[in-house]
mmCIF file of C-alpha atoms in Angstrom:
data_model
loop_
_atom_site.group_PDB
_atom_site.id
_atom_site.type_symbol
_atom_site.label_atom_id
_atom_site.label_comp_id
_atom_site.label_asym_id
_atom_site.label_seq_id
_atom_site.Cartn_x
_atom_site.Cartn_y
_atom_site.Cartn_z
ATOM 1 C CA UNK A 1 180.056 86.605 164.398
ATOM 2 C CA UNK A 2 180.221 89.776 166.536
ATOM 3 C CA UNK A 3 178.048 88.030 169.135
ATOM 4 C CA UNK A 4 175.294 87.464 166.567
ATOM 5 C CA UNK A 5 175.423 91.103 165.440
ATOM 6 C CA UNK A 6 175.093 92.279 169.038
ATOM 7 C CA UNK A 7 172.262 89.817 169.534
ATOM 8 C CA UNK A 8 170.446 90.576 166.314
ATOM 9 C CA UNK A 9 170.831 94.324 165.870
ATOM 10 C CA UNK A 10 170.455 95.650 169.375
ATOM 11 C CA UNK A 11 167.108 94.217 170.429
ATOM 12 C CA UNK A 12 166.298 95.307 173.988
ATOM 13 C CA UNK A 13 166.815 92.988 176.954
ATOM 14 C CA UNK A 14 163.102 93.076 177.655
ATOM 15 C CA UNK A 15 162.357 91.917 174.128
ATOM 16 C CA UNK A 16 164.798 89.057 174.436
ATOM 17 C CA UNK A 17 163.268 87.999 177.753
ATOM 18 C CA UNK A 18 159.813 87.999 176.159
ATOM 19 C CA UNK A 19 161.089 85.851 173.313
ATOM 20 C CA UNK A 20 162.775 83.475 175.736
ATOM 21 C CA UNK A 21 159.584 83.091 177.734
ATOM 22 C CA UNK A 22 157.737 82.288 174.519
ATOM 23 C CA UNK A 23 160.201 79.476 173.760
ATOM 24 C CA UNK A 24 160.170 77.541 170.545
ATOM 25 C CA UNK A 25 156.436 77.174 170.912
ATOM 26 C CA UNK A 26 156.113 80.954 170.705
ATOM 27 C CA UNK A 27 155.739 80.715 166.933
ATOM 28 C CA UNK A 28 152.805 79.173 165.116
ATOM 29 C CA UNK A 29 152.355 75.435 165.504
ATOM 30 C CA UNK A 30 152.909 75.151 161.768
ATOM 31 C CA UNK A 31 156.379 76.688 161.909
ATOM 32 C CA UNK A 32 157.737 75.493 165.276
ATOM 33 C CA UNK A 33 158.167 71.745 165.180
ATOM 34 C CA UNK A 34 158.425 69.132 167.919
ATOM 35 C CA UNK A 35 162.137 68.781 167.185
ATOM 36 C CA UNK A 36 162.781 72.227 168.624
ATOM 37 C CA UNK A 37 163.294 73.828 165.236
ATOM 38 C CA UNK A 38 161.526 76.504 163.241
ATOM 39 C CA UNK A 39 161.295 75.724 159.526
ATOM 40 C CA UNK A 40 161.996 78.245 156.777
ATOM 41 C CA UNK A 41 161.974 77.783 153.008
ATOM 42 C CA UNK A 42 164.769 78.504 150.522
ATOM 43 C CA UNK A 43 163.471 78.904 146.962
ATOM 44 C CA UNK A 44 166.031 79.603 144.243
ATOM 45 C CA UNK A 45 167.054 78.439 140.783
ATOM 46 C CA UNK A 46 169.675 75.772 141.327
ATOM 47 C CA UNK A 47 169.290 74.613 137.708
ATOM 48 C CA UNK A 48 168.594 76.422 134.439
ATOM 49 C CA UNK A 49 169.787 79.772 133.109
ATOM 50 C CA UNK A 50 169.564 81.585 136.458
ATOM 51 C CA UNK A 51 171.571 79.073 138.495
ATOM 52 C CA UNK A 52 174.721 81.076 137.675
ATOM 53 C CA UNK A 53 173.375 83.874 139.874
ATOM 54 C CA UNK A 54 171.042 82.278 142.403
ATOM 55 C CA UNK A 55 173.305 79.578 143.831
ATOM 56 C CA UNK A 56 175.436 82.137 145.661
ATOM 57 C CA UNK A 57 172.303 83.736 147.122
ATOM 58 C CA UNK A 58 171.173 80.388 148.506
ATOM 59 C CA UNK A 59 174.637 79.835 149.965
ATOM 60 C CA UNK A 60 174.548 83.177 151.796
ATOM 61 C CA UNK A 61 171.197 82.273 153.352
ATOM 62 C CA UNK A 62 172.560 78.937 154.560
ATOM 63 C CA UNK A 63 175.572 80.734 156.060
ATOM 64 C CA UNK A 64 173.332 83.140 157.990
ATOM 65 C CA UNK A 65 171.136 80.297 159.254
ATOM 66 C CA UNK A 66 174.160 78.357 160.493
ATOM 67 C CA UNK A 67 175.604 81.425 162.225
ATOM 68 C CA UNK A 68 172.328 82.192 163.973
ATOM 69 C CA UNK A 69 171.944 78.572 165.056
ATOM 70 C CA UNK A 70 175.494 78.546 166.438
ATOM 71 C CA UNK A 71 174.635 81.630 168.501
ATOM 72 C CA UNK A 72 171.563 80.008 170.050
ATOM 73 C CA UNK A 73 168.887 80.198 167.370
ATOM 74 C CA UNK A 74 165.705 82.280 167.423
ATOM 75 C CA UNK A 75 163.113 82.300 170.206
ATOM 76 C CA UNK A 76 164.727 79.211 171.652
ATOM 77 C CA UNK A 77 164.515 77.397 168.300
ATOM 78 C CA UNK A 78 167.156 76.200 165.928
ATOM 79 C CA UNK A 79 166.383 77.133 162.311
ATOM 80 C CA UNK A 80 165.938 74.273 159.853
ATOM 81 C CA UNK A 81 165.419 74.865 156.153
ATOM 82 C CA UNK A 82 163.512 73.161 153.380
ATOM 83 C CA UNK A 83 165.018 73.809 149.974
ATOM 84 C CA UNK A 84 163.260 73.848 146.607
ATOM 85 C CA UNK A 85 164.578 74.489 143.086
ATOM 86 C CA UNK A 86 162.635 77.046 141.040
ATOM 87 C CA UNK A 87 164.560 75.770 137.996
ATOM 88 C CA UNK A 88 164.601 79.224 136.326
ATOM 89 C CA UNK A 89 160.889 78.809 135.534
ATOM 90 C CA UNK A 90 158.249 81.179 136.995
ATOM 91 C CA UNK A 91 155.499 78.550 137.073
ATOM 92 C CA UNK A 92 157.815 76.158 138.906
ATOM 93 C CA UNK A 93 158.527 78.883 141.449
ATOM 94 C CA UNK A 94 154.788 79.256 142.082
ATOM 95 C CA UNK A 95 154.294 75.502 142.507
ATOM 96 C CA UNK A 96 157.266 75.187 144.843
ATOM 97 C CA UNK A 97 156.201 78.218 146.891
ATOM 98 C CA UNK A 98 152.794 76.683 147.499
ATOM 99 C CA UNK A 99 154.428 73.381 148.459
ATOM 100 C CA UNK A 100 156.727 75.074 150.982
ATOM 101 C CA UNK A 101 153.833 76.924 152.621
ATOM 102 C CA UNK A 102 151.078 74.325 152.531
ATOM 103 C CA UNK A 103 152.935 71.015 152.838
ATOM 104 C CA UNK A 104 156.150 71.966 154.622
ATOM 105 C CA UNK A 105 154.439 74.629 156.762
ATOM 106 C CA UNK A 106 157.441 76.964 156.778
ATOM 107 C CA UNK A 107 157.378 80.131 158.852
ATOM 108 C CA UNK A 108 158.762 82.235 155.995
ATOM 109 C CA UNK A 109 160.545 81.880 152.646
ATOM 110 C CA UNK A 110 163.763 83.429 151.364
ATOM 111 C CA UNK A 111 163.846 83.314 147.601
ATOM 112 C CA UNK A 112 163.521 84.298 143.934
ATOM 113 C CA UNK A 113 165.719 86.443 141.686
ATOM 114 C CA UNK A 114 163.951 87.461 138.499
ATOM 115 C CA UNK A 115 160.882 89.665 138.686
ATOM 116 C CA UNK A 116 159.029 87.027 136.690
ATOM 117 C CA UNK A 117 159.594 84.520 139.478
ATOM 118 C CA UNK A 118 158.644 87.061 142.154
ATOM 119 C CA UNK A 119 155.451 88.004 140.369
ATOM 120 C CA UNK A 120 154.624 84.321 139.898
ATOM 121 C CA UNK A 121 154.759 83.682 143.645
ATOM 122 C CA UNK A 122 153.343 87.017 144.862
ATOM 123 C CA UNK A 123 149.708 85.873 144.870
ATOM 124 C CA UNK A 124 150.701 82.599 146.553
ATOM 125 C CA UNK A 125 152.190 84.428 149.526
ATOM 126 C CA UNK A 126 149.263 86.842 149.665
ATOM 127 C CA UNK A 127 146.662 84.067 149.481
ATOM 128 C CA UNK A 128 148.332 82.003 152.219
ATOM 129 C CA UNK A 129 149.358 84.973 154.377
ATOM 130 C CA UNK A 130 153.021 83.942 154.371
ATOM 131 C CA UNK A 131 156.068 86.174 153.916
ATOM 132 C CA UNK A 132 158.690 86.196 151.116
ATOM 133 C CA UNK A 133 162.089 87.829 151.608
ATOM 134 C CA UNK A 134 163.179 88.929 148.122
ATOM 135 C CA UNK A 135 166.936 89.655 147.879
ATOM 136 C CA UNK A 136 167.460 91.278 144.479
ATOM 137 C CA UNK A 137 167.279 94.760 142.968
ATOM 138 C CA UNK A 138 164.214 95.133 140.779
ATOM 139 C CA UNK A 139 162.141 97.492 138.630
ATOM 140 C CA UNK A 140 159.823 98.834 141.344
ATOM 141 C CA UNK A 141 156.199 99.621 140.594
ATOM 142 C CA UNK A 142 155.099 97.125 143.258
ATOM 143 C CA UNK A 143 154.434 96.727 146.962
ATOM 144 C CA UNK A 144 152.996 93.808 148.917
ATOM 145 C CA UNK A 145 152.418 93.249 152.611
ATOM 146 C CA UNK A 146 153.642 89.696 152.051
ATOM 147 C CA UNK A 147 157.017 90.553 150.496
ATOM 148 C CA UNK A 148 160.034 92.221 152.108
ATOM 149 C CA UNK A 149 162.033 93.792 149.257
ATOM 150 C CA UNK A 150 165.644 93.535 150.468
ATOM 151 C CA UNK A 151 167.181 94.622 147.143
ATOM 152 C CA UNK A 152 167.212 98.062 145.571
ATOM 153 C CA UNK A 153 164.142 99.895 144.348
ATOM 154 C CA UNK A 154 164.756 101.751 141.048
ATOM 155 C CA UNK A 155 165.709 104.986 142.839
ATOM 156 C CA UNK A 156 168.426 103.034 144.674
ATOM 157 C CA UNK A 157 170.057 101.539 141.571
ATOM 158 C CA UNK A 158 168.671 102.371 138.112
ATOM 159 C CA UNK A 159 168.010 106.101 138.474
ATOM 160 C CA UNK A 160 171.316 107.043 140.169
ATOM 161 C CA UNK A 161 173.287 104.922 137.696
ATOM 162 C CA UNK A 162 171.741 106.685 134.720
ATOM 163 C CA UNK A 163 172.297 110.062 136.359
ATOM 164 C CA UNK A 164 175.942 109.107 136.902
ATOM 165 C CA UNK A 165 176.316 108.290 133.192
ATOM 166 C CA UNK A 166 174.684 111.585 132.201
ATOM 167 C CA UNK A 167 177.000 113.457 134.572
ATOM 168 C CA UNK A 168 179.965 111.679 132.953
ATOM 169 C CA UNK A 169 178.940 113.097 129.572
ATOM 170 C CA UNK A 170 177.313 110.100 127.892
ATOM 171 C CA UNK A 171 174.620 111.171 125.425
ATOM 172 C CA UNK A 172 173.616 108.227 123.211
ATOM 173 C CA UNK A 173 172.287 105.164 125.010
ATOM 174 C CA UNK A 174 171.642 101.657 123.693
ATOM 175 C CA UNK A 175 169.292 99.646 125.956
ATOM 176 C CA UNK A 176 169.787 95.865 126.003
ATOM 177 C CA UNK A 177 167.825 93.500 128.210
ATOM 178 C CA UNK A 178 166.324 90.071 128.692
ATOM 179 C CA UNK A 179 162.734 89.820 127.536
ATOM 180 C CA UNK A 180 160.749 89.954 130.761
ATOM 181 C CA UNK A 181 159.260 92.461 133.166
ATOM 182 C CA UNK A 182 162.402 93.798 134.912
ATOM 183 C CA UNK A 183 164.326 94.909 131.814
ATOM 184 C CA UNK A 184 161.231 96.251 130.066
ATOM 185 C CA UNK A 185 160.133 98.252 133.110
ATOM 186 C CA UNK A 186 163.679 99.429 133.807
ATOM 187 C CA UNK A 187 163.958 100.667 130.226
ATOM 188 C CA UNK A 188 160.578 102.404 130.473
ATOM 189 C CA UNK A 189 162.007 104.307 133.441
ATOM 190 C CA UNK A 190 165.317 104.966 131.689
ATOM 191 C CA UNK A 191 163.600 106.286 128.554
ATOM 192 C CA UNK A 192 161.677 108.810 130.642
ATOM 193 C CA UNK A 193 164.750 109.839 132.619
ATOM 194 C CA UNK A 194 166.934 110.277 129.536
ATOM 195 C CA UNK A 195 164.263 112.264 127.696
ATOM 196 C CA UNK A 196 164.095 114.690 130.612
ATOM 197 C CA UNK A 197 167.910 114.907 130.625
ATOM 198 C CA UNK A 198 168.066 115.726 126.910
ATOM 199 C CA UNK A 199 169.819 112.469 125.986
ATOM 200 C CA UNK A 200 168.965 110.020 123.207
ATOM 201 C CA UNK A 201 168.055 106.334 123.197
ATOM 202 C CA UNK A 202 169.513 105.087 119.899
ATOM 203 C CA UNK A 203 168.470 101.450 120.249
ATOM 204 C CA UNK A 204 166.444 99.104 122.438
ATOM 205 C CA UNK A 205 166.661 95.332 122.076
ATOM 206 C CA UNK A 206 165.536 92.300 124.090
ATOM 207 C CA UNK A 207 166.829 88.729 124.160
ATOM 208 C CA UNK A 208 165.025 85.581 125.261
ATOM 209 C CA UNK A 209 166.184 84.263 128.641
ATOM 210 C CA UNK A 210 167.738 81.194 127.003
ATOM 211 C CA UNK A 211 169.248 83.089 124.055
ATOM 212 C CA UNK A 212 172.929 82.445 123.355
ATOM 213 C CA UNK A 213 173.380 84.056 119.926
ATOM 214 C CA UNK A 214 173.865 87.828 119.998
ATOM 215 C CA UNK A 215 175.427 88.579 116.606
ATOM 216 C CA UNK A 216 172.310 90.334 115.262
ATOM 217 C CA UNK A 217 172.030 92.520 118.377
ATOM 218 C CA UNK A 218 175.741 93.333 118.268
ATOM 219 C CA UNK A 219 175.312 94.453 114.654
ATOM 220 C CA UNK A 220 172.551 96.809 115.769
ATOM 221 C CA UNK A 221 174.789 98.178 118.520
ATOM 222 C CA UNK A 222 177.553 98.803 115.970
ATOM 223 C CA UNK A 223 175.139 100.648 113.659
ATOM 224 C CA UNK A 224 173.530 102.712 116.428
ATOM 225 C CA UNK A 225 176.313 105.180 117.115
ATOM 226 C CA UNK A 226 175.818 104.699 120.864
ATOM 227 C CA UNK A 227 178.445 105.795 123.356
ATOM 228 C CA UNK A 228 177.168 103.587 126.204
ATOM 229 C CA UNK A 229 175.149 100.363 126.585
ATOM 230 C CA UNK A 230 172.737 99.984 129.491
ATOM 231 C CA UNK A 231 172.556 96.252 130.139
ATOM 232 C CA UNK A 232 169.664 94.485 131.885
ATOM 233 C CA UNK A 233 170.417 90.986 130.613
ATOM 234 C CA UNK A 234 170.121 88.270 133.261
ATOM 235 C CA UNK A 235 171.597 84.817 133.733
ATOM 236 C CA UNK A 236 173.561 83.093 130.995
ATOM 237 C CA UNK A 237 172.630 85.787 128.470
ATOM 238 C CA UNK A 238 175.295 87.992 130.048
ATOM 239 C CA UNK A 239 177.919 85.315 129.478
ATOM 240 C CA UNK A 240 177.054 84.894 125.798
ATOM 241 C CA UNK A 241 176.771 88.622 125.056
ATOM 242 C CA UNK A 242 180.045 89.733 126.606
ATOM 243 C CA UNK A 243 182.031 86.780 125.262
ATOM 244 C CA UNK A 244 180.746 87.485 121.743
ATOM 245 C CA UNK A 245 181.638 91.166 122.131
ATOM 246 C CA UNK A 246 185.125 90.067 123.206
ATOM 247 C CA UNK A 247 185.410 87.834 120.144
ATOM 248 C CA UNK A 248 185.150 91.038 118.095
ATOM 249 C CA UNK A 249 187.845 92.571 120.316
ATOM 250 C CA UNK A 250 185.460 95.101 121.814
ATOM 251 C CA UNK A 251 186.358 96.389 125.283
ATOM 252 C CA UNK A 252 184.971 99.033 127.620
ATOM 253 C CA UNK A 253 186.976 101.584 125.657
ATOM 254 C CA UNK A 254 184.953 100.752 122.544
ATOM 255 C CA UNK A 255 181.528 100.256 124.147
ATOM 256 C CA UNK A 256 181.201 101.214 127.793
ATOM 257 C CA UNK A 257 178.492 99.160 129.491
ATOM 258 C CA UNK A 258 176.505 99.858 132.662
ATOM 259 C CA UNK A 259 175.029 96.584 133.952
ATOM 260 C CA UNK A 260 172.360 96.056 136.581
ATOM 261 C CA UNK A 261 172.601 92.268 136.971
ATOM 262 C CA UNK A 262 176.321 91.587 136.806
ATOM 263 C CA UNK A 263 177.921 91.135 140.216
ATOM 264 C CA UNK A 264 181.103 89.426 141.366
ATOM 265 C CA UNK A 265 179.774 85.920 140.673
ATOM 266 C CA UNK A 266 178.987 86.803 137.044
ATOM 267 C CA UNK A 267 182.370 88.535 136.636
ATOM 268 C CA UNK A 268 184.064 85.333 137.743
ATOM 269 C CA UNK A 269 182.088 83.305 135.180
ATOM 270 C CA UNK A 270 182.440 85.713 132.252
ATOM 271 C CA UNK A 271 186.035 86.694 132.979
ATOM 272 C CA UNK A 272 187.631 89.815 134.399
ATOM 273 C CA UNK A 273 189.751 90.102 131.251
ATOM 274 C CA UNK A 274 186.525 90.616 129.296
ATOM 275 C CA UNK A 275 184.681 92.825 131.785
ATOM 276 C CA UNK A 276 187.456 95.065 133.131
ATOM 277 C CA UNK A 277 186.593 98.740 132.861
ATOM 278 C CA UNK A 278 182.852 98.170 132.533
ATOM 279 C CA UNK A 279 180.492 99.644 135.122
ATOM 280 C CA UNK A 280 177.762 98.230 137.328
ATOM 281 C CA UNK A 281 175.338 99.645 139.871
ATOM 282 C CA UNK A 282 174.478 97.976 143.186
ATOM 283 C CA UNK A 283 174.346 98.765 146.899
ATOM 284 C CA UNK A 284 177.172 96.467 147.997
ATOM 285 C CA UNK A 285 180.416 94.987 146.664
ATOM 286 C CA UNK A 286 182.823 92.470 148.143
ATOM 287 C CA UNK A 287 185.260 95.398 148.408
ATOM 288 C CA UNK A 288 182.878 97.531 150.512
ATOM 289 C CA UNK A 289 184.846 98.752 153.502
ATOM 290 C CA UNK A 290 183.858 97.936 157.073
ATOM 291 C CA UNK A 291 184.295 95.349 159.827
ATOM 292 C CA UNK A 292 180.884 93.791 159.191
ATOM 293 C CA UNK A 293 181.785 93.126 155.575
ATOM 294 C CA UNK A 294 185.260 91.854 156.448
ATOM 295 C CA UNK A 295 183.625 89.304 158.750
ATOM 296 C CA UNK A 296 180.970 88.352 156.171
ATOM 297 C CA UNK A 297 183.472 87.845 153.340
ATOM 298 C CA UNK A 298 185.773 85.854 155.609
ATOM 299 C CA UNK A 299 182.965 83.580 156.819
ATOM 300 C CA UNK A 300 181.593 83.082 153.295
ATOM 301 C CA UNK A 301 184.982 82.072 151.920
ATOM 302 C CA UNK A 302 185.753 79.859 154.894
ATOM 303 C CA UNK A 303 182.537 77.906 154.361
ATOM 304 C CA UNK A 304 182.342 77.777 150.556
ATOM 305 C CA UNK A 305 185.957 78.137 149.438
ATOM 306 C CA UNK A 306 188.575 80.859 149.079
ATOM 307 C CA UNK A 307 187.815 81.113 145.360
ATOM 308 C CA UNK A 308 184.182 82.099 146.027
ATOM 309 C CA UNK A 309 183.038 85.712 145.893
ATOM 310 C CA UNK A 310 180.247 87.570 147.624
ATOM 311 C CA UNK A 311 177.818 89.841 145.771
ATOM 312 C CA UNK A 312 175.030 92.343 146.339
ATOM 313 C CA UNK A 313 172.178 89.795 146.065
ATOM 314 C CA UNK A 314 174.056 87.330 148.287
ATOM 315 C CA UNK A 315 174.652 90.030 150.887
ATOM 316 C CA UNK A 316 171.012 91.149 150.777
ATOM 317 C CA UNK A 317 169.902 87.531 151.234
ATOM 318 C CA UNK A 318 172.261 87.165 154.197
ATOM 319 C CA UNK A 319 170.813 90.368 155.690
ATOM 320 C CA UNK A 320 167.284 89.070 155.130
ATOM 321 C CA UNK A 321 167.824 86.047 157.391
ATOM 322 C CA UNK A 322 169.295 88.227 160.117
ATOM 323 C CA UNK A 323 166.512 90.816 159.863
ATOM 324 C CA UNK A 324 163.831 88.097 159.989
ATOM 325 C CA UNK A 325 165.484 86.571 163.052
ATOM 326 C CA UNK A 326 165.748 89.953 164.755
ATOM 327 C CA UNK A 327 162.062 90.681 164.102
ATOM 328 C CA UNK A 328 161.031 87.247 165.407
ATOM 329 C CA UNK A 329 162.971 87.794 168.610
ATOM 330 C CA UNK A 330 161.587 91.285 169.061
ATOM 331 C CA UNK A 331 158.057 89.959 168.530
ATOM 332 C CA UNK A 332 158.581 86.756 170.516
ATOM 333 C CA UNK A 333 156.726 85.083 167.665
ATOM 334 C CA UNK A 334 157.099 83.627 164.180
ATOM 335 C CA UNK A 335 153.648 84.765 163.016
ATOM 336 C CA UNK A 336 153.758 86.962 159.912
ATOM 337 C CA UNK A 337 151.661 89.795 161.350
ATOM 338 C CA UNK A 338 153.823 89.878 164.493
ATOM 339 C CA UNK A 339 157.038 89.829 162.478
ATOM 340 C CA UNK A 340 155.866 92.691 160.258
ATOM 341 C CA UNK A 341 154.863 94.755 163.280
ATOM 342 C CA UNK A 342 158.285 94.177 164.826
ATOM 343 C CA UNK A 343 160.019 95.185 161.579
ATOM 344 C CA UNK A 344 158.516 98.692 161.622
ATOM 345 C CA UNK A 345 161.508 101.054 161.754
ATOM 346 C CA UNK A 346 163.995 98.252 162.490
ATOM 347 C CA UNK A 347 167.639 98.842 161.551
ATOM 348 C CA UNK A 348 170.557 96.421 161.458
ATOM 349 C CA UNK A 349 174.231 96.970 160.817
ATOM 350 C CA UNK A 350 174.798 94.943 157.651
ATOM 351 C CA UNK A 351 177.905 94.345 155.512
ATOM 352 C CA UNK A 352 176.708 97.091 153.144
ATOM 353 C CA UNK A 353 176.146 99.528 156.034
ATOM 354 C CA UNK A 354 173.166 100.352 158.229
ATOM 355 C CA UNK A 355 169.904 99.327 156.574
ATOM 356 C CA UNK A 356 166.408 100.162 157.805
ATOM 357 C CA UNK A 357 163.006 98.649 157.091
ATOM 358 C CA UNK A 358 160.507 101.151 155.641
ATOM 359 C CA UNK A 359 157.019 100.187 156.832
ATOM 360 C CA UNK A 360 155.496 102.521 154.216
ATOM 361 C CA UNK A 361 156.306 100.037 151.448
ATOM 362 C CA UNK A 362 158.161 96.985 152.883
ATOM 363 C CA UNK A 363 161.389 98.077 151.208
ATOM 364 C CA UNK A 364 164.778 98.934 152.753
ATOM 365 C CA UNK A 365 166.729 102.166 153.121
ATOM 366 C CA UNK A 366 169.998 101.360 151.306
ATOM 367 C CA UNK A 367 173.212 103.108 150.228
ATOM 368 C CA UNK A 368 173.820 103.454 146.477
ATOM 369 C CA UNK A 369 177.149 102.491 144.917
ATOM 370 C CA UNK A 370 178.244 102.663 141.279
ATOM 371 C CA UNK A 371 181.225 100.411 140.660
ATOM 372 C CA UNK A 372 183.883 99.616 138.086
ATOM 373 C CA UNK A 373 185.056 96.077 137.352
ATOM 374 C CA UNK A 374 188.827 95.744 137.576
ATOM 375 C CA UNK A 375 191.275 93.164 136.324
ATOM 376 C CA UNK A 376 191.398 91.290 139.647
ATOM 377 C CA UNK A 377 187.740 90.347 139.105
ATOM 378 C CA UNK A 378 186.441 92.556 141.896
ATOM 379 C CA UNK A 379 184.270 95.657 141.707
ATOM 380 C CA UNK A 380 185.397 98.957 143.196
ATOM 381 C CA UNK A 381 183.171 101.881 144.098
ATOM 382 C CA UNK A 382 183.528 105.001 141.925
ATOM 383 C CA UNK A 383 180.470 106.787 143.318
ATOM 384 C CA UNK A 384 178.386 106.360 146.461
ATOM 385 C CA UNK A 385 175.749 108.247 148.391
ATOM 386 C CA UNK A 386 176.618 109.772 151.743
ATOM 387 C CA UNK A 387 173.740 108.013 153.485
ATOM 388 C CA UNK A 388 171.149 105.310 152.947
ATOM 389 C CA UNK A 389 168.461 106.297 150.432
ATOM 390 C CA UNK A 390 164.759 105.993 151.228
ATOM 391 C CA UNK A 391 163.096 103.526 148.829
ATOM 392 C CA UNK A 392 160.701 105.052 146.290
ATOM 393 C CA UNK A 393 159.383 102.066 144.287
ATOM 394 C CA UNK A 394 156.887 104.144 142.284
ATOM 395 C CA UNK A 395 159.287 107.101 141.735
ATOM 396 C CA UNK A 396 156.708 109.546 143.102
ATOM 397 C CA UNK A 397 159.443 111.974 144.192
ATOM 398 C CA UNK A 398 160.800 112.469 140.642
ATOM 399 C CA UNK A 399 159.055 115.114 138.537
ATOM 400 C CA UNK A 400 160.090 113.493 135.237
ATOM 401 C CA UNK A 401 158.677 110.139 136.338
ATOM 402 C CA UNK A 402 155.394 111.675 137.451
ATOM 403 C CA UNK A 403 155.137 113.610 134.172
ATOM 404 C CA UNK A 404 155.744 110.393 132.210
ATOM 405 C CA UNK A 405 152.887 108.679 134.103
ATOM 406 C CA UNK A 406 154.891 105.497 134.497
ATOM 407 C CA UNK A 407 152.720 102.424 135.072
ATOM 408 C CA UNK A 408 153.537 98.871 136.146
ATOM 409 C CA UNK A 409 154.067 96.320 133.391
ATOM 410 C CA UNK A 410 152.816 92.764 133.842
#
């Protein structure tokens, strides 16, 4: 694929020569095996309520690994992967993360989706000095030297989406989310932002991750007088909620919804006939224009089937493997401290556009795109930034956020 992205994002010839001299033994003994391979871990929910979303992320990581291997591997090594199922359970994620690091001795791990799973494994990676590549947008209010946050910080998804709704004239907001840290923190941010904008939150409700009955919440939405729903449901909760709204013949014309965890994969499961006209906010869509994305979509469909769709988290996971490989080659090493040093200021041309690692907080400069779901099941951009946005996980550059004294929720 484009000569391995111009040999992993334009690393200098001298850097490649250093990596080649290091050979497969250039990484730690734990990560570079006798079989000439470097082991990485894949840790996602392949069962449970989050499997609907995380399976496609895992698939994108496998695709990137196979492409890199076909182009010669990393530091003279082929990449092998050890896969574990987090089973949509934070404690299982923590157990499996420790197993991958301690028993399988992986060089790094690509994984997680929910913030609950990320927070469950955070101390594991910090205690063992390993590195997690986290592919999904999240609520911010966190940094770790042992996590690379490949998805959007709140100022790269939540904040611009709410501002877009305000600019479109929406005034009365109903906040609906799953009952865990991401939706509750996102809604804390949204409450502060809407208060500063002179808008009103007319309802705020949370559903258990396994909840499938939404009639009581829908009744509250009907009674609220809202003109837009901000949706932070995750997993199968999205399927149940939107299908039960459709059973009452509600469409985007009745209750416009802005969702932060519905991408192309979820649209396919729920149904474009149900979701058409509703809005979402991400950094990437399958319809994003550019040669890099054309190649990514084509390769993904060729490997997994023409009926499969890409998505923002899948694309970010794909980017994560390429960025890790580029940093390893630049460093001539698989050691975490060497990889992090090599990442400082690194940019790659990704399907979503040029993305850059921010060493200030281990997040990524990313473009922002608000999209509308259309009847073909794809998402089309209705607003985007002119350039990649610097990540601000603690929202320190927003006066209303500083005034609200927003604090992390555990």
